Coordinates of C-alpha atoms and ligand atoms in Angstrom, one line a residue:
M1 CA 28.8 -39.5 -14.0
N2 CA 25.9 -40.5 -16.3
Q3 CA 24.0 -41.7 -13.4
F4 CA 24.4 -38.3 -11.8
E5 CA 22.6 -36.5 -14.8
E6 CA 20.0 -39.5 -15.0
L7 CA 19.2 -38.7 -11.5
Y8 CA 19.0 -34.9 -12.1
A9 CA 16.5 -35.5 -15.2
E10 CA 14.5 -37.7 -12.9
F11 CA 14.3 -35.1 -9.9
S12 CA 13.4 -32.6 -12.5
M13 CA 10.5 -34.7 -13.6
M14 CA 9.3 -35.4 -10.2
L15 CA 9.6 -31.5 -9.1
E16 CA 7.6 -30.4 -12.4
K17 CA 4.7 -32.6 -11.0
A18 CA 4.9 -31.0 -7.4
A19 CA 1.7 -29.1 -6.9
T20 CA 2.1 -28.0 -3.1
A21 CA 4.6 -27.0 -0.8
A22 CA 4.3 -30.3 0.8
D23 CA 5.2 -32.3 -2.4
V24 CA 8.1 -30.1 -3.0
A25 CA 9.3 -31.3 0.6
Q26 CA 8.6 -35.0 -0.4
V27 CA 10.6 -34.5 -3.5
K28 CA 13.5 -32.6 -1.5
A29 CA 13.5 -35.6 1.2
D30 CA 13.5 -38.3 -2.0
F31 CA 16.4 -36.9 -3.6
V32 CA 18.7 -34.9 -1.3
G33 CA 17.6 -35.9 2.2
K34 CA 19.5 -38.4 4.5
K35 CA 18.2 -41.5 3.1
G36 CA 17.9 -39.5 -0.4
R37 CA 18.9 -41.1 -3.7
V38 CA 21.9 -39.1 -4.4
N39 CA 23.3 -40.5 -0.9
D40 CA 22.1 -44.0 -1.9
I41 CA 24.5 -43.4 -5.0
M42 CA 27.4 -42.5 -2.9
K43 CA 27.0 -45.8 -0.5
G44 CA 27.3 -47.6 -3.8
L45 CA 30.8 -46.1 -4.6
K46 CA 32.4 -47.1 -1.1
D47 CA 34.7 -49.6 -2.7
M48 CA 36.3 -47.2 -5.1
G49 CA 40.1 -45.9 -4.6
P50 CA 40.6 -42.4 -3.1
E51 CA 40.9 -40.3 -6.3
E52 CA 37.6 -41.6 -7.9
R53 CA 35.8 -41.1 -4.4
K54 CA 37.4 -37.5 -4.5
T55 CA 35.9 -36.6 -8.1
L56 CA 32.5 -38.3 -7.3
G57 CA 32.0 -36.8 -4.0
A58 CA 32.8 -33.1 -5.5
A59 CA 30.0 -34.2 -8.3
S60 CA 27.6 -35.4 -5.8
N61 CA 28.1 -32.5 -3.6
S62 CA 27.4 -29.8 -6.8
L63 CA 24.7 -32.2 -7.7
K64 CA 22.9 -31.5 -4.1
E65 CA 23.6 -28.0 -4.7
R66 CA 21.9 -27.8 -7.9
I67 CA 18.9 -29.7 -6.9
I68 CA 18.4 -27.3 -3.7
A69 CA 18.9 -24.2 -5.4
E70 CA 16.2 -25.5 -8.3
I71 CA 13.8 -26.5 -5.3
D72 CA 14.5 -22.9 -3.6
R73 CA 13.4 -21.6 -7.2
F74 CA 10.6 -23.9 -7.9
L75 CA 9.1 -22.7 -4.1
E76 CA 9.4 -19.1 -4.9
D77 CA 7.5 -19.7 -8.1
L78 CA 5.0 -21.6 -6.7
E79 CA 4.4 -19.1 -4.0
R80 CA 3.9 -16.4 -6.6
R81 CA 1.4 -18.4 -8.8
Q82 CA -0.8 -19.1 -5.6
I83 CA -0.9 -15.3 -5.0
D84 CA -1.9 -14.5 -8.7
E85 CA -4.3 -17.3 -8.4
R86 CA -5.8 -15.9 -5.3
L87 CA -5.8 -12.3 -6.7
S88 CA -7.8 -13.4 -10.0
R89 CA -10.6 -15.1 -7.8
D90 CA -10.9 -12.7 -4.6
W91 CA -11.7 -9.3 -6.3
I92 CA -14.7 -6.9 -6.9
D93 CA -15.3 -4.6 -9.7
V94 CA -16.3 -1.7 -8.0
T95 CA -17.7 0.1 -11.3
L96 CA -20.2 -2.8 -11.9
S97 CA -23.7 -1.4 -11.7
D98 CA -26.3 -1.8 -8.8
A99 CA -28.1 -4.4 -10.9
V100 CA -25.1 -6.6 -11.3
L101 CA -24.2 -6.2 -7.3
D102 CA -27.6 -7.1 -6.3
K103 CA -27.5 -10.6 -8.0
G104 CA -25.4 -11.6 -4.9
L105 CA -23.9 -8.7 -3.1
S106 CA -25.7 -5.7 -1.8
S107 CA -24.1 -2.3 -2.2
A108 CA -23.4 0.3 0.2
G109 CA -25.3 3.6 0.6
Y110 CA -25.1 6.8 2.5
H111 CA -27.6 7.2 5.3
P112 CA -29.6 10.2 4.5
L113 CA -28.4 12.5 7.0
S114 CA -25.0 12.2 5.8
L115 CA -26.3 12.7 2.3
V116 CA -28.2 16.0 3.6
Q117 CA -25.2 16.9 5.9
R118 CA -22.8 16.8 2.8
E119 CA -24.9 18.6 0.6
V120 CA -25.5 21.6 3.2
E121 CA -21.4 21.7 3.9
D122 CA -21.0 21.7 0.1
I123 CA -23.4 24.9 -0.3
F124 CA -21.3 26.5 2.4
I125 CA -18.3 25.5 1.2
S126 CA -19.2 26.8 -2.3
M127 CA -19.7 30.2 -0.5
G128 CA -16.4 30.4 1.0
F129 CA -17.1 28.8 4.6
D130 CA -15.0 26.4 6.6
I131 CA -16.0 23.4 8.4
L132 CA -15.4 23.1 12.1
D133 CA -16.1 20.3 14.6
G134 CA -16.5 20.1 18.1
P135 CA -17.1 17.4 21.1
H136 CA -20.0 16.0 22.0
I137 CA -19.2 15.6 25.6
E138 CA -18.9 19.4 26.3
D139 CA -18.4 21.7 29.3
D140 CA -20.8 24.2 31.1
Y141 CA -18.7 26.8 29.9
H142 CA -18.8 26.0 26.5
N143 CA -22.5 24.7 26.0
F144 CA -23.7 27.6 28.3
E145 CA -21.6 30.2 29.9
A146 CA -19.5 31.5 26.9
L147 CA -23.0 31.5 25.1
N148 CA -24.4 34.4 27.3
I149 CA -26.3 31.6 29.8
P150 CA -25.2 32.1 33.0
A151 CA -25.8 29.6 35.8
N152 CA -29.5 29.9 37.3
H153 CA -30.6 31.3 34.0
P154 CA -34.0 30.2 32.9
A155 CA -32.8 29.2 29.6
R156 CA -31.0 26.3 30.9
D157 CA -34.2 24.9 31.7
M158 CA -35.4 25.2 27.9
Q159 CA -32.8 22.6 27.1
D160 CA -33.6 19.2 29.1
T161 CA -29.8 18.4 29.4
F162 CA -28.2 15.0 29.8
W163 CA -25.6 16.1 32.8
F164 CA -22.7 13.9 33.7
A165 CA -22.3 12.7 37.7
D166 CA -19.8 16.3 38.2
L167 CA -22.8 18.3 37.0
H168 CA -20.1 20.1 35.1
H169 CA -19.8 18.0 32.0
L170 CA -22.9 17.3 29.7
L171 CA -23.7 15.9 26.2
R172 CA -23.9 19.3 24.1
T173 CA -27.6 20.3 23.9
H174 CA -26.9 22.1 20.5
T175 CA -24.0 22.6 18.4
S176 CA -23.5 26.3 19.5
P177 CA -20.7 25.6 21.7
I178 CA -18.8 25.0 18.0
Q179 CA -19.3 28.8 17.9
V180 CA -17.2 29.5 21.2
R181 CA -14.8 26.9 20.0
G182 CA -14.4 28.6 16.2
M183 CA -13.8 32.0 18.1
E184 CA -11.1 30.6 20.4
A185 CA -9.5 29.7 17.2
H186 CA -9.7 31.9 14.5
K187 CA -9.3 36.0 14.5
P188 CA -12.0 37.5 12.4
P189 CA -12.9 38.1 9.5
F190 CA -14.1 34.4 9.5
K191 CA -17.2 32.1 8.5
F192 CA -17.7 28.7 9.3
V193 CA -20.4 25.9 9.4
G194 CA -20.0 22.9 12.0
P195 CA -22.5 20.0 11.7
G196 CA -22.9 17.1 14.3
K197 CA -25.0 15.2 17.0
V198 CA -27.0 17.1 19.6
F199 CA -28.7 15.5 22.9
R200 CA -31.8 16.9 24.6
N201 CA -33.7 14.5 27.5
E202 CA -37.1 15.1 25.5
A203 CA -40.2 12.9 25.3
L204 CA -40.0 10.6 21.9
D205 CA -42.8 10.9 19.2
A206 CA -43.1 11.5 15.3
S207 CA -40.8 14.7 15.4
H208 CA -38.6 14.2 18.5
E209 CA -35.7 12.3 19.4
A210 CA -33.2 12.4 22.2
C211 CA -30.5 12.8 19.6
F212 CA -30.6 14.9 16.8
H213 CA -28.5 16.6 14.3
Q214 CA -27.6 20.2 13.8
I215 CA -25.6 22.3 12.0
E216 CA -24.3 25.6 13.6
G217 CA -23.1 28.7 11.2
M218 CA -21.3 31.5 12.2
M219 CA -19.9 34.5 10.3
V220 CA -17.7 37.5 12.3
G221 CA -16.2 40.6 10.4
E222 CA -17.0 44.0 10.1
D223 CA -20.3 45.5 9.3
I224 CA -22.0 42.1 9.0
S225 CA -25.9 43.0 8.9
V226 CA -29.2 40.7 9.1
A227 CA -29.3 41.0 5.4
H228 CA -25.9 39.1 4.9
M229 CA -27.7 36.2 7.2
I230 CA -30.8 36.0 5.1
H231 CA -28.7 36.2 1.8
F232 CA -26.7 33.1 2.7
L233 CA -29.6 31.1 4.7
K234 CA -31.9 31.8 1.1
T235 CA -29.1 30.4 -0.7
L236 CA -28.9 27.7 1.3
L237 CA -32.8 26.4 1.3
S238 CA -33.2 27.0 -2.1
N239 CA -30.1 24.9 -3.1
I240 CA -31.3 22.1 -1.1
F241 CA -34.8 22.0 -2.3
K242 CA -33.9 23.0 -6.0
R243 CA -36.7 25.7 -5.9
E244 CA -38.2 29.0 -4.6
I245 CA -39.2 28.0 -1.0
K246 CA -41.3 30.2 1.1
V247 CA -39.8 31.4 4.2
R248 CA -40.8 33.3 7.2
L249 CA -38.9 35.1 10.1
R250 CA -40.3 35.2 13.5
P251 CA -38.8 36.8 16.6
G252 CA -37.0 34.1 18.6
Y253 CA -35.4 34.1 22.0
F254 CA -32.0 32.7 22.2
P255 CA -29.4 34.7 24.9
F256 CA -26.3 34.2 22.5
V257 CA -28.0 36.5 19.5
E258 CA -29.5 40.0 19.4
P259 CA -31.9 40.1 18.0
G260 CA -32.6 36.4 17.6
F261 CA -35.1 34.9 14.9
E262 CA -36.8 31.5 14.2
L263 CA -36.8 31.1 10.1
D264 CA -39.5 28.6 9.1
Y265 CA -40.2 27.0 5.9
E266 CA -43.3 25.9 4.3
C267 CA -43.9 22.0 4.9
L268 CA -43.0 20.3 2.2
L269 CA -44.5 17.1 2.9
C270 CA -48.2 18.2 3.0
G271 CA -47.8 21.6 0.9
G272 CA -48.9 23.7 3.9
K273 CA -52.1 21.5 4.7
G274 CA -50.9 20.0 8.3
C275 CA -49.4 16.8 8.6
S276 CA -47.5 15.1 11.6
V277 CA -44.1 16.4 10.9
C278 CA -45.3 20.1 10.8
K279 CA -47.3 19.5 13.7
Q280 CA -50.6 20.6 11.6
V281 CA -49.4 23.9 11.3
G282 CA -48.1 24.0 7.7
W283 CA -44.9 25.8 8.6
V284 CA -41.7 24.0 9.9
E285 CA -38.8 25.4 12.0
A286 CA -36.0 25.3 10.3
L287 CA -33.9 27.2 12.4
G288 CA -32.6 29.7 15.0
C289 CA -30.6 32.7 14.0
G290 CA -29.4 36.2 15.0
M291 CA -26.7 38.8 15.4
V292 CA -23.8 37.6 17.7
H293 CA -24.6 39.0 21.2
P294 CA -21.7 41.1 22.0
R295 CA -21.3 39.4 25.2
V296 CA -20.6 36.3 23.3
L297 CA -18.1 38.0 21.1
E298 CA -16.1 39.2 24.3
Y299 CA -16.2 35.5 25.4
G300 CA -14.4 35.0 22.5
R301 CA -12.2 37.6 22.9
I302 CA -13.3 39.5 19.8
D303 CA -13.8 43.2 20.3
P304 CA -17.6 44.2 19.8
L305 CA -16.9 47.7 19.1
V306 CA -14.8 46.5 16.1
H307 CA -16.5 43.1 15.0
N308 CA -19.7 41.8 14.7
G309 CA -21.7 38.9 12.9
F310 CA -24.6 36.8 12.6
A311 CA -25.1 33.0 13.8
F312 CA -27.6 30.1 13.0
G313 CA -28.4 26.7 14.3
L314 CA -30.2 24.6 11.6
G315 CA -31.8 21.1 12.5
L316 CA -30.9 18.3 10.1
D317 CA -33.6 15.6 11.0
R318 CA -36.5 17.7 9.7
L319 CA -34.5 19.0 6.9
T320 CA -33.4 15.8 5.6
M321 CA -37.2 14.6 6.3
M322 CA -38.5 17.2 3.8
R323 CA -35.7 16.6 1.4
Y324 CA -36.5 12.9 1.0
G325 CA -40.2 12.9 1.9
I326 CA -39.5 10.8 5.3
D327 CA -42.6 11.1 7.6
D328 CA -41.4 9.6 10.8
V329 CA -38.1 11.0 12.4
R330 CA -37.3 7.3 14.4
H331 CA -36.7 6.2 10.8
L332 CA -33.5 7.9 11.0
Q333 CA -32.4 6.3 13.9
D334 CA -33.2 2.6 14.0
G335 CA -30.9 1.3 11.6
D336 CA -33.2 -0.6 9.7
L337 CA -31.6 -1.5 6.5
R338 CA -34.8 -1.6 4.6
F339 CA -35.0 1.9 5.2
V340 CA -31.1 2.9 4.7
S341 CA -30.4 0.9 1.5
Q342 CA -32.9 3.1 -0.3
F343 CA -30.6 5.7 -0.3
K344 CA -27.5 5.6 -3.0
A345 CA -24.4 6.9 -3.2
Y346 CA -23.2 10.5 -2.7
Ligands
LIG401 N1 -28.6 26.4 19.5 C1 -29.8 27.0 19.2 C2 -30.8 25.8 19.4 O1 -30.4 24.8 19.6 C3 -30.1 27.4 17.8 C4 -29.1 28.9 17.4 C5 -28.0 29.1 16.9 C6 -30.0 30.2 17.4 C7 -27.6 30.4 16.9 C8 -29.3 31.3 17.3 C9 -28.3 31.2 17.0 O2 -32.1 25.8 19.6

């Protein structure tokens, strides 16, 4: 019997020294394996009487069970220790300052377009607008027809459209289809903005990209006026630039608004003197806007005798360039990390 206790003590010592699962497997084989120490003792007892063999056999079985239970507990413990160790090694303090992170890791930032889009969204949210989304691949109906631009209308040529082979689908040329989808999904009164990418097959230069960004706005209710529209747009621009901005309204033609306007603001890059971004005129076209055309309301199943509203489409690329003093629109697309990483968290 003493032999068993000594063996158990020896086993405990060996197990304590095991550092890996493989070490533990070795200890297990050494003690309770087929050719292990417990079986060795049993072999040495084969000349005993039946009574004695029975007691010793039972004792050796219970020793084996103890050893195996101990090994299982030890393995569980070992696994937990390894997980704890990995957790204490592989972690990042996300509250650390850039200065510390810059020593080895680079910190993430938002693209300036995302920053400006979110800023614009937040301003409109604070004025009670919803945010809507729409697909990049549109159909003729949502991009043109329901916006009062029927087939063969000359206004279709104003927007160099990327058509799909079926000549029915296209990459949306503006965010205005979000107006149509908004009217389909909501009963008046409502007001929402819808940001996103738009696509036009244009020649590229310092201020033109084939893919650019707009945010559409629409408000429909009763007795909405141009004064409401001007109020929301002025609030937007003065919030974005955090100061009084000079603006001018010109008559503008868009088939989906009547009357239609173009709103310009003084170029903030050159202070009105003229530069490549404002095409040397000192003013920047910010957006097209106007009162929603009655036929567009009808397409949206809204009765123009009861409801009316305004809509606008604001270009986000030039707004972003003004906001951050960026002088070439192509910086916004080329993915150069030296450019993007200058803009920090939202
Ligand atoms: N969709 C027009 C454009 O892309 C802008 C616009 C939107 C004009 C809404 C008026 C009303 O140029």
